[in-house]
mmCIF file of C-alpha atoms in Angstrom:
data_model
loop_
_atom_site.group_PDB
_atom_site.id
_atom_site.type_symbol
_atom_site.label_atom_id
_atom_site.label_comp_id
_atom_site.label_asym_id
_atom_site.label_seq_id
_atom_site.Cartn_x
_atom_site.Cartn_y
_atom_site.Cartn_z
ATOM 1 C CA MET A 1 -68.585 57.492 6.966
ATOM 2 C CA ALA A 2 -71.308 55.485 8.704
ATOM 3 C CA TYR A 3 -72.550 52.822 5.948
ATOM 4 C CA ALA A 4 -76.029 51.008 6.086
ATOM 5 C CA ARG A 5 -75.740 47.642 7.808
ATOM 6 C CA TRP A 6 -76.828 45.982 4.079
ATOM 7 C CA ARG A 7 -73.924 47.578 2.964
ATOM 8 C CA HIS A 8 -71.275 46.201 5.505
ATOM 9 C CA MET A 9 -72.699 42.826 4.487
ATOM 10 C CA LEU A 10 -72.079 43.645 0.946
ATOM 11 C CA ILE A 11 -68.382 44.528 1.298
ATOM 12 C CA GLU A 12 -68.012 41.482 3.547
ATOM 13 C CA SER A 13 -69.450 38.949 0.847
ATOM 14 C CA GLN A 14 -67.278 40.769 -1.662
ATOM 15 C CA ARG A 15 -64.089 39.907 0.651
ATOM 16 C CA HIS A 16 -64.970 36.173 0.910
ATOM 17 C CA ALA A 17 -65.578 36.126 -3.165
ATOM 18 C CA LEU A 18 -62.074 37.418 -3.960
ATOM 19 C CA LYS A 19 -60.487 35.238 -1.258
ATOM 20 C CA ALA A 20 -62.392 32.068 -2.982
ATOM 21 C CA VAL A 21 -60.887 33.131 -6.478
ATOM 22 C CA ASP A 22 -57.596 33.675 -4.989
ATOM 23 C CA GLU A 23 -57.722 30.144 -3.783
ATOM 24 C CA TRP A 24 -59.338 28.709 -7.095
ATOM 25 C CA ASN A 25 -56.226 30.717 -9.129
ATOM 26 C CA CYS A 26 -53.685 29.765 -6.815
ATOM 27 C CA SER A 27 -51.414 26.396 -8.000
ATOM 28 C CA THR A 28 -51.229 25.544 -4.452
ATOM 29 C CA GLY A 29 -54.853 27.073 -3.462
ATOM 30 C CA SER A 30 -57.661 24.652 -1.766
ATOM 31 C CA PHE A 31 -60.724 23.940 -3.603
ATOM 32 C CA GLY A 32 -62.428 23.152 0.059
ATOM 33 C CA ASP A 33 -61.462 26.813 0.837
ATOM 34 C CA PHE A 34 -62.987 28.216 -2.623
ATOM 35 C CA VAL A 35 -66.139 26.693 -1.973
ATOM 36 C CA SER A 36 -66.297 27.734 1.771
ATOM 37 C CA HIS A 37 -65.697 31.376 0.747
ATOM 38 C CA MET A 38 -68.009 31.112 -2.187
ATOM 39 C CA HIS A 39 -70.588 29.870 0.581
ATOM 40 C CA LYS A 40 -70.160 32.792 2.658
ATOM 41 C CA ALA A 41 -70.043 35.178 -0.162
ATOM 42 C CA TRP A 42 -73.435 34.112 -1.549
ATOM 43 C CA HIS A 43 -74.694 33.891 1.898
ATOM 44 C CA TYR A 44 -73.764 37.633 2.836
ATOM 45 C CA LEU A 45 -74.915 38.745 -0.563
ATOM 46 C CA LEU A 46 -78.316 37.521 -0.169
ATOM 47 C CA HIS A 47 -78.826 38.930 3.377
ATOM 48 C CA ALA A 48 -77.333 42.046 2.135
ATOM 49 C CA GLU A 49 -80.146 42.151 -0.634
ATOM 50 C CA PHE A 50 -82.877 40.941 1.911
ATOM 51 C CA LYS A 51 -81.627 43.848 4.563
ATOM 52 C CA LYS A 52 -81.846 46.543 1.876
ATOM 53 C CA ASP A 53 -85.212 45.326 0.634
ATOM 54 C CA GLY A 54 -86.779 44.984 4.152
ATOM 55 C CA VAL A 55 -87.188 41.207 3.933
ATOM 56 C CA ASP A 56 -87.196 39.332 7.541
ATOM 57 C CA TYR A 57 -84.694 36.566 6.793
ATOM 58 C CA HIS A 58 -84.647 35.043 10.167
ATOM 59 C CA TYR A 59 -86.341 31.593 11.176
ATOM 60 C CA LYS A 60 -89.690 31.982 13.412
ATOM 61 C CA ASP A 61 -91.110 29.090 15.430
ATOM 62 C CA PRO A 62 -94.402 28.196 13.042
ATOM 63 C CA GLN A 63 -96.402 27.548 16.451
ATOM 64 C CA THR A 64 -95.774 30.762 18.490
ATOM 65 C CA GLY A 65 -94.504 33.027 15.684
ATOM 66 C CA GLN A 66 -91.396 33.875 17.771
ATOM 67 C CA TYR A 67 -87.683 34.351 16.298
ATOM 68 C CA LYS A 68 -85.665 31.033 16.811
ATOM 69 C CA MET A 69 -82.910 32.512 18.797
ATOM 70 C CA ILE A 70 -78.841 31.128 18.562
ATOM 71 C CA ASP A 71 -76.705 33.082 21.519
ATOM 72 C CA GLY A 72 -79.503 35.624 22.072
ATOM 73 C CA GLU A 73 -79.547 36.210 18.652
ATOM 74 C CA PRO A 74 -82.424 35.889 15.806
ATOM 75 C CA SER A 75 -81.328 32.810 13.828
ATOM 76 C CA ALA A 76 -80.823 33.939 10.165
ATOM 77 C CA TRP A 77 -82.059 31.798 7.182
ATOM 78 C CA ASP A 78 -79.267 29.163 5.727
ATOM 79 C CA LEU A 79 -77.753 30.032 2.331
ATOM 80 C CA GLU A 80 -80.262 26.905 0.872
ATOM 81 C CA ARG A 81 -83.045 29.012 2.283
ATOM 82 C CA CYS A 82 -82.049 32.231 0.816
ATOM 83 C CA LEU A 83 -81.789 30.566 -2.611
ATOM 84 C CA LYS A 84 -85.250 29.307 -2.185
ATOM 85 C CA GLU A 85 -86.741 32.611 -1.337
ATOM 86 C CA ARG A 86 -84.535 34.725 -4.063
ATOM 87 C CA TYR A 87 -84.983 32.151 -6.922
ATOM 88 C CA SER A 88 -88.449 30.676 -6.218
ATOM 89 C CA ASN A 89 -89.912 29.517 -9.449
ATOM 90 C CA ILE A 90 -87.371 31.346 -11.601
ATOM 91 C CA ASP A 91 -83.687 31.226 -12.571
ATOM 92 C CA GLU A 92 -83.958 27.521 -11.717
ATOM 93 C CA ALA A 93 -80.322 26.862 -13.334
ATOM 94 C CA VAL A 94 -78.465 29.548 -10.755
ATOM 95 C CA ARG A 95 -80.140 27.903 -7.814
ATOM 96 C CA SER A 96 -79.183 24.326 -8.602
ATOM 97 C CA ASN A 97 -75.795 25.449 -9.157
ATOM 98 C CA ALA A 98 -75.601 26.901 -5.904
ATOM 99 C CA LYS A 99 -77.325 24.366 -4.313
ATOM 100 C CA LEU A 100 -74.801 21.694 -5.550
ATOM 101 C CA PHE A 101 -71.852 23.837 -4.031
ATOM 102 C CA VAL A 102 -73.955 23.465 -0.748
ATOM 103 C CA GLN A 103 -73.967 19.760 -0.766
ATOM 104 C CA LEU A 104 -70.369 19.392 -1.807
ATOM 105 C CA ARG A 105 -69.506 21.583 0.907
ATOM 106 C CA ASN A 106 -69.411 18.923 3.435
ATOM 107 C CA LYS A 107 -68.384 16.054 0.874
ATOM 108 C CA VAL A 108 -64.892 17.597 0.225
ATOM 109 C CA GLU A 109 -61.628 15.169 1.242
ATOM 110 C CA HIS A 110 -58.555 17.011 1.239
ATOM 111 C CA ARG A 111 -56.561 14.228 -0.862
ATOM 112 C CA TYR A 112 -59.258 14.468 -3.508
ATOM 113 C CA GLU A 113 -59.537 18.196 -3.778
ATOM 114 C CA HIS A 114 -57.904 18.511 -7.102
ATOM 115 C CA ASN A 115 -59.599 15.941 -8.761
ATOM 116 C CA LEU A 116 -62.837 17.258 -7.484
ATOM 117 C CA LYS A 117 -61.889 20.696 -8.960
ATOM 118 C CA ILE A 118 -61.435 19.425 -12.363
ATOM 119 C CA ALA A 119 -64.675 17.648 -12.329
ATOM 120 C CA VAL A 120 -66.843 20.586 -11.471
ATOM 121 C CA ASP A 121 -64.630 23.328 -13.099
ATOM 122 C CA GLY A 122 -67.454 24.613 -15.211
ATOM 123 C CA LYS A 123 -69.714 24.540 -12.424
ATOM 124 C CA ALA A 124 -67.380 26.616 -10.462
ATOM 125 C CA HIS A 125 -66.790 29.259 -12.598
ATOM 126 C CA ALA A 126 -70.885 29.682 -13.296
ATOM 127 C CA PHE A 127 -70.807 29.876 -9.389
ATOM 128 C CA VAL A 128 -68.647 32.944 -9.390
ATOM 129 C CA MET A 129 -70.344 34.380 -12.897
ATOM 130 C CA ASN A 130 -74.012 33.760 -11.479
ATOM 131 C CA TYR A 131 -72.552 35.844 -7.879
ATOM 132 C CA GLU A 132 -71.179 38.850 -9.910
ATOM 133 C CA HIS A 133 -74.256 39.223 -11.959
ATOM 134 C CA GLU A 134 -76.463 38.981 -8.986
ATOM 135 C CA MET A 135 -74.677 41.757 -7.159
ATOM 136 C CA VAL A 136 -74.421 44.049 -10.192
ATOM 137 C CA THR A 137 -78.321 43.463 -10.856
ATOM 138 C CA HIS A 138 -79.134 44.240 -7.429
ATOM 139 C CA PHE A 139 -76.750 46.976 -6.058
ATOM 140 C CA GLY A 140 -75.194 48.186 -9.290
ATOM 141 C CA SER A 141 -72.068 48.127 -11.458
ATOM 142 C CA SER A 142 -70.133 50.007 -9.066
ATOM 143 C CA PHE A 143 -69.950 47.204 -7.076
ATOM 144 C CA SER A 144 -68.811 44.975 -9.830
ATOM 145 C CA LEU A 145 -65.562 42.728 -9.120
ATOM 146 C CA ALA A 146 -64.589 42.666 -12.763
ATOM 147 C CA ASP A 147 -61.732 45.105 -12.507
ATOM 148 C CA ARG A 148 -60.121 43.086 -9.789
ATOM 149 C CA LEU A 149 -60.473 39.590 -11.243
ATOM 150 C CA ARG A 150 -58.270 38.332 -14.457
ATOM 151 C CA PHE A 151 -58.728 35.070 -16.888
ATOM 152 C CA PRO A 152 -56.326 32.503 -14.997
ATOM 153 C CA ILE A 153 -53.417 31.188 -16.874
ATOM 154 C CA THR A 154 -53.936 27.431 -17.415
ATOM 155 C CA LEU A 155 -52.020 24.431 -19.065
ATOM 156 C CA GLN A 156 -54.609 21.797 -18.486
ATOM 157 C CA SER A 157 -57.123 23.151 -20.749
ATOM 158 C CA LEU A 158 -54.313 24.123 -23.342
ATOM 159 C CA THR A 159 -52.196 20.962 -24.281
ATOM 160 C CA VAL A 160 -53.238 17.757 -25.116
ATOM 161 C CA GLU A 161 -51.038 16.091 -22.625
ATOM 162 C CA GLY A 162 -53.078 18.408 -19.746
ATOM 163 C CA HIS A 163 -56.669 17.348 -21.396
ATOM 164 C CA ALA A 164 -55.639 13.647 -20.588
ATOM 165 C CA GLN A 165 -54.528 14.335 -17.123
ATOM 166 C CA GLN A 166 -57.687 16.095 -16.346
ATOM 167 C CA ARG A 167 -59.781 12.982 -17.577
ATOM 168 C CA ALA A 168 -57.374 10.657 -15.877
ATOM 169 C CA ALA A 169 -58.017 12.838 -12.756
ATOM 170 C CA VAL A 170 -61.734 12.910 -12.578
ATOM 171 C CA ALA A 171 -61.589 9.212 -12.869
ATOM 172 C CA ARG A 172 -59.720 8.817 -9.594
ATOM 173 C CA LEU A 173 -62.546 10.457 -7.612
ATOM 174 C CA PRO A 174 -64.331 8.485 -4.795
ATOM 175 C CA GLN A 175 -67.420 6.595 -5.977
ATOM 176 C CA ALA A 176 -69.327 8.218 -3.355
ATOM 177 C CA THR A 177 -68.580 11.958 -4.637
ATOM 178 C CA ARG A 178 -69.172 10.820 -8.190
ATOM 179 C CA ASN A 179 -72.439 9.460 -7.084
ATOM 180 C CA LEU A 180 -73.335 12.720 -5.541
ATOM 181 C CA VAL A 181 -72.842 14.795 -8.620
ATOM 182 C CA ALA A 182 -74.541 12.215 -10.612
ATOM 183 C CA LYS A 183 -77.757 11.783 -8.772
ATOM 184 C CA PHE A 184 -77.873 15.900 -8.174
ATOM 185 C CA GLU A 185 -77.913 15.939 -12.044
ATOM 186 C CA ALA A 186 -80.307 13.259 -12.704
ATOM 187 C CA ALA A 187 -82.735 15.011 -10.565
ATOM 188 C CA ILE A 188 -82.724 18.371 -12.447
ATOM 189 C CA ASP A 189 -84.289 19.129 -15.840
ATOM 190 C CA PRO A 190 -81.948 18.542 -18.895
ATOM 191 C CA ALA A 191 -82.295 22.139 -20.007
ATOM 192 C CA VAL A 192 -81.051 23.321 -16.534
ATOM 193 C CA LYS A 193 -78.008 20.978 -16.770
ATOM 194 C CA ASP A 194 -77.039 22.498 -20.287
ATOM 195 C CA ASP A 195 -77.535 26.189 -19.117
ATOM 196 C CA PRO A 196 -74.621 28.014 -18.760
ATOM 197 C CA ARG A 197 -75.772 29.496 -15.516
ATOM 198 C CA TYR A 198 -75.074 26.026 -14.133
ATOM 199 C CA ASP A 199 -72.469 24.554 -15.737
ATOM 200 C CA TYR A 200 -70.060 27.370 -17.740
ATOM 201 C CA ARG A 201 -68.075 25.607 -20.277
ATOM 202 C CA VAL A 202 -65.462 27.444 -22.168
ATOM 203 C CA LEU A 203 -64.120 26.830 -25.798
ATOM 204 C CA LEU A 204 -60.447 28.403 -25.945
ATOM 205 C CA VAL A 205 -59.523 29.122 -29.557
ATOM 206 C CA PRO A 206 -56.371 31.016 -29.987
ATOM 207 C CA MET A 207 -57.083 34.194 -31.787
ATOM 208 C CA VAL A 208 -55.174 35.027 -35.310
ATOM 209 C CA GLY A 209 -55.092 38.211 -37.560
ATOM 210 C CA LYS A 210 -53.711 41.611 -36.996
ATOM 211 C CA LYS A 211 -53.988 42.959 -33.642
ATOM 212 C CA THR A 212 -55.286 46.461 -32.931
ATOM 213 C CA ASP A 213 -54.824 48.624 -29.654
ATOM 214 C CA ALA A 214 -58.268 47.926 -28.731
ATOM 215 C CA ASP A 215 -57.816 43.819 -28.643
ATOM 216 C CA LEU A 216 -57.920 42.228 -25.205
ATOM 217 C CA ALA A 217 -56.271 38.941 -24.718
ATOM 218 C CA VAL A 218 -59.546 37.433 -23.672
ATOM 219 C CA THR A 219 -62.861 38.416 -25.790
ATOM 220 C CA PHE A 220 -66.158 37.214 -24.745
ATOM 221 C CA VAL A 221 -68.887 36.508 -27.030
ATOM 222 C CA ASP A 222 -72.301 36.950 -25.916
ATOM 223 C CA LEU A 223 -74.464 33.838 -26.845
ATOM 224 C CA HIS A 224 -77.580 35.975 -27.032
ATOM 225 C CA ASN A 225 -75.910 37.914 -29.979
ATOM 226 C CA LEU A 226 -74.952 35.047 -32.275
ATOM 227 C CA SER A 227 -76.883 34.098 -35.151
ATOM 228 C CA GLU A 228 -78.568 30.369 -35.351
ATOM 229 C CA GLU A 229 -75.982 29.320 -37.691
ATOM 230 C CA GLU A 230 -72.905 30.438 -35.087
ATOM 231 C CA LEU A 231 -74.637 28.573 -32.528
ATOM 232 C CA ILE A 232 -75.050 25.331 -34.309
ATOM 233 C CA VAL A 233 -71.279 25.646 -34.749
ATOM 234 C CA LEU A 234 -70.520 26.092 -31.351
ATOM 235 C CA SER A 235 -72.848 23.854 -30.259
ATOM 236 C CA GLU A 236 -71.164 20.932 -32.457
ATOM 237 C CA LEU A 237 -67.632 22.014 -31.408
ATOM 238 C CA GLY A 238 -68.908 21.610 -27.717
ATOM 239 C CA ARG A 239 -70.275 17.978 -28.327
ATOM 240 C CA THR A 240 -67.547 16.581 -30.368
ATOM 241 C CA GLY A 241 -64.244 18.423 -29.399
ATOM 242 C CA THR A 242 -62.150 20.594 -31.161
ATOM 243 C CA VAL A 243 -59.240 19.787 -33.468
ATOM 244 C CA MET A 244 -56.747 22.757 -33.836
ATOM 245 C CA THR A 245 -54.392 23.161 -36.892
ATOM 246 C CA LYS A 246 -51.963 25.999 -37.362
ATOM 247 C CA VAL A 247 -53.153 28.446 -39.696
ATOM 248 C CA LYS A 248 -51.068 30.655 -41.967
ATOM 249 C CA HIS A 249 -52.706 33.855 -41.841
ATOM 250 C CA ARG A 250 -52.982 36.370 -44.849
ATOM 251 C CA ASP A 251 -54.324 39.779 -44.576
ATOM 252 C CA VAL A 252 -57.320 40.385 -46.768
ATOM 253 C CA ALA A 253 -58.655 44.062 -46.810
ATOM 254 C CA ASP A 254 -61.907 43.910 -45.292
ATOM 255 C CA VAL A 255 -62.870 40.275 -46.212
ATOM 256 C CA GLY A 256 -66.665 39.511 -45.240
ATOM 257 C CA LYS A 257 -67.613 43.249 -44.693
ATOM 258 C CA MET A 258 -70.150 45.353 -46.261
ATOM 259 C CA LEU A 259 -71.072 48.548 -46.886
ATOM 260 C CA PRO A 260 -74.508 50.330 -45.635
ATOM 261 C CA LYS A 261 -76.146 49.827 -48.901
ATOM 262 C CA GLU A 262 -75.305 45.968 -48.648
ATOM 263 C CA VAL A 263 -76.713 46.046 -45.130
ATOM 264 C CA ALA A 264 -79.808 47.608 -46.290
ATOM 265 C CA ARG A 265 -80.340 45.017 -48.808
ATOM 266 C CA GLN A 266 -79.812 42.288 -46.549
ATOM 267 C CA VAL A 267 -81.861 43.644 -44.162
ATOM 268 C CA GLU A 268 -84.774 44.634 -46.323
ATOM 269 C CA ALA A 269 -84.769 40.956 -47.748
ATOM 270 C CA GLN A 270 -85.757 39.732 -44.264
ATOM 271 C CA VAL A 271 -88.358 42.173 -43.159
ATOM 272 C CA PRO A 272 -91.731 42.773 -44.484
ATOM 273 C CA PHE A 273 -91.091 46.608 -44.648
ATOM 274 C CA GLU A 274 -88.531 48.850 -46.275
ATOM 275 C CA PHE A 275 -84.993 49.460 -44.891
ATOM 276 C CA HIS A 276 -83.041 52.006 -45.953
ATOM 277 C CA ILE A 277 -79.369 53.512 -45.057
ATOM 278 C CA GLN A 278 -81.564 56.888 -44.102
ATOM 279 C CA PRO A 279 -82.980 57.395 -41.878
ATOM 280 C CA GLU A 280 -83.050 53.482 -40.234
ATOM 281 C CA HIS A 281 -79.439 52.243 -40.863
ATOM 282 C CA THR A 282 -77.962 55.407 -39.500
ATOM 283 C CA GLU A 283 -80.790 55.788 -36.719
ATOM 284 C CA MET A 284 -79.764 52.188 -35.590
ATOM 285 C CA TRP A 285 -75.963 52.803 -35.536
ATOM 286 C CA ARG A 286 -76.237 55.786 -33.308
ATOM 287 C CA ARG A 287 -78.799 54.539 -30.890
ATOM 288 C CA LEU A 288 -77.052 51.332 -30.453
ATOM 289 C CA ASN A 289 -73.347 53.045 -30.167
ATOM 290 C CA VAL A 290 -72.071 50.656 -32.597
ATOM 291 C CA ARG A 291 -69.607 53.111 -34.254
ATOM 292 C CA PRO A 292 -68.869 56.911 -33.708
ATOM 293 C CA ALA A 293 -69.951 59.866 -35.806
ATOM 294 C CA THR A 294 -68.372 60.532 -38.743
ATOM 295 C CA SER A 295 -66.466 63.601 -37.656
ATOM 296 C CA ALA A 296 -65.297 61.787 -34.449
ATOM 297 C CA ALA A 297 -61.563 62.329 -33.260
ATOM 298 C CA ASN A 298 -61.199 58.466 -32.974
ATOM 299 C CA PRO A 299 -62.918 56.391 -35.898
ATOM 300 C CA TYR A 300 -61.595 53.162 -34.323
ATOM 301 C CA ASP A 301 -63.819 53.503 -31.650
ATOM 302 C CA THR A 302 -66.427 50.837 -32.912
ATOM 303 C CA VAL A 303 -67.892 47.679 -31.802
ATOM 304 C CA ASP A 304 -65.973 45.509 -33.813
ATOM 305 C CA LYS A 305 -68.474 42.901 -33.804
ATOM 306 C CA TYR A 306 -70.504 44.674 -35.783
ATOM 307 C CA CYS A 307 -68.533 47.202 -37.635
ATOM 308 C CA VAL A 308 -65.087 48.249 -38.218
ATOM 309 C CA TYR A 309 -63.220 51.673 -40.001
ATOM 310 C CA SER A 310 -61.472 50.750 -43.140
ATOM 311 C CA GLU A 311 -58.268 52.753 -43.466
ATOM 312 C CA VAL A 312 -58.313 52.006 -47.249
ATOM 313 C CA PHE A 313 -61.584 53.215 -48.056
ATOM 314 C CA GLY A 314 -61.859 55.886 -45.162
ATOM 315 C CA ALA A 315 -65.336 54.338 -44.361
ATOM 316 C CA TYR A 316 -66.990 52.359 -42.223
ATOM 317 C CA VAL A 317 -67.848 48.678 -42.958
ATOM 318 C CA TYR A 318 -70.091 46.166 -41.252
ATOM 319 C CA THR A 319 -70.404 42.632 -40.416
ATOM 320 C CA THR A 320 -73.074 39.989 -41.151
ATOM 321 C CA ALA A 321 -73.501 39.996 -37.278
ATOM 322 C CA TRP A 322 -74.685 43.428 -37.605
ATOM 323 C CA VAL A 323 -77.398 42.474 -39.978
ATOM 324 C CA THR A 324 -78.412 39.686 -37.713
ATOM 325 C CA LYS A 325 -78.539 41.873 -34.742
ATOM 326 C CA ILE A 326 -80.883 44.659 -37.055
ATOM 327 C CA VAL A 327 -83.431 42.036 -37.678
ATOM 328 C CA ARG A 328 -83.280 40.904 -34.072
ATOM 329 C CA GLU A 329 -83.903 44.165 -32.762
ATOM 330 C CA ILE A 330 -86.625 45.520 -35.597
ATOM 331 C CA GLY A 331 -87.798 42.583 -37.530
ATOM 332 C CA THR A 332 -91.473 42.846 -36.989
ATOM 333 C CA VAL A 333 -93.712 45.621 -37.128
ATOM 334 C CA ASP A 334 -94.292 45.613 -33.428
ATOM 335 C CA LYS A 335 -90.495 45.756 -32.917
ATOM 336 C CA TYR A 336 -90.108 48.352 -35.620
ATOM 337 C CA ARG A 337 -92.671 50.534 -33.744
ATOM 338 C CA ALA A 338 -91.196 50.313 -30.374
ATOM 339 C CA PHE A 339 -87.719 50.772 -31.702
ATOM 340 C CA PHE A 340 -88.264 53.980 -34.211
ATOM 341 C CA GLY A 341 -91.483 55.432 -32.383
ATOM 342 C CA ARG A 342 -93.312 55.397 -36.140
ATOM 343 C CA GLU A 343 -94.699 53.221 -38.561
ATOM 344 C CA PRO A 344 -92.796 51.437 -41.088
ATOM 345 C CA ARG A 345 -93.077 51.716 -44.933
ATOM 346 C CA ARG A 346 -94.720 48.575 -46.165
ATOM 347 C CA LYS A 347 -92.682 47.098 -49.239
ATOM 348 C CA LYS A 348 -94.104 48.130 -52.803
ATOM 349 C CA LEU A 349 -95.465 45.339 -55.025
ATOM 350 C CA THR A 350 -93.741 44.775 -57.926
ATOM 351 C CA ALA A 351 -95.985 45.413 -60.933
ATOM 352 C CA VAL A 352 -96.940 42.073 -62.323
ATOM 353 C CA PRO A 353 -97.028 41.826 -66.486
ATOM 354 C CA PRO A 354 -100.870 41.225 -67.584
ATOM 355 C CA GLN A 355 -100.308 37.800 -69.232
ATOM 356 C CA ILE A 356 -99.533 36.496 -65.918
ATOM 357 C CA LEU A 357 -102.588 37.649 -64.341
ATOM 358 C CA SER A 358 -104.673 36.544 -67.353
ATOM 359 C CA THR A 359 -106.614 33.309 -67.494
ATOM 360 C CA GLU A 360 -106.096 32.666 -71.014
ATOM 361 C CA PRO A 361 -103.155 30.695 -72.270
ATOM 362 C CA ALA A 362 -100.225 33.157 -73.331
ATOM 363 C CA PRO A 363 -99.434 32.911 -77.056
ATOM 364 C CA GLN A 364 -96.287 30.848 -78.160
ATOM 365 C CA ASP A 365 -95.265 33.139 -80.740
ATOM 366 C CA HIS A 366 -96.464 36.128 -82.780
ATOM 367 C CA ASP A 367 -97.177 34.372 -85.969
ATOM 368 C CA THR A 368 -100.152 32.622 -83.781
ATOM 369 C CA LEU A 369 -101.542 35.948 -83.353
ATOM 370 C CA GLY A 370 -104.723 36.789 -85.246
ATOM 371 C CA LYS A 371 -104.888 33.135 -86.479
ATOM 372 C CA THR A 372 -108.189 31.202 -86.447
ATOM 373 C CA ALA A 373 -107.989 27.533 -86.372
#
């Protein structure tokens, strides 16, 4: 089968990306090879995008308008120029992350590879994740590498001794290399520096509790679906570090969960209109695929962040994260209209006792009624 030119370029891009991750995850892998292969992966990816979209990605002489030639072929844009074209004025964190590795590519010294790998661990993670996101966004989920990549087994981040070794390794980096990263980050916006697309930092917390067949060893938490309180907790943990203590787990049935009636009550307390189990709540869990229908063969097929099936009661119970998501999705009149395609029902005003509306002072007791001064 003959593929379009852009598809061949994309396949080559994926080959380099997989080689890069193999180098990273291998205990004897080369950080320099990781950077080199990811550089090529990004380069081929963006060239494939330009080719598919009909964008001319070759250098031209500004005076003659003719292509600049190398060995008889038009000279294609280098990665830095591709990044500037693709991320012009948007996604500055993605572009900054890739630009850092463009600069590091020529600065890797073999004897300090391990130290540098530790120093830029989160940035390398973001480098790969941004690549995956860019590829899937532009070419579709069928090109995702997610089914071929796994979370690596690591000791450095999971033991106290390993953490201390990490800090010592970073301290041994040559001054010139540390200055390169420091100067680069000093020149970018602080918001970009804290963006996970620039530096993807991970908080590893062992999961405790009863395991189900649907559980995975690693669960991804989408920051956009967290409440303000949850984000504050994670932010504090990231700044101060975490002290982990062994917890003796005791099963408590459906702790922290609520039935639909309580969900509706909590949501209505936070929005300017009525919110009921029928039709709003039922319509929302159906459209957002939070849980299966009541008659489904597998009642456990839920998004457990929002809803779980209770064997004890034979019913679905919901989490506070589900309340937060509902308010985020339909919490204003405009959002309600957009989601449901109809007008919300305004809350009924509570009847006010006449004496509260009166401007006259309320009588103190029944004995004062009808008396004159």
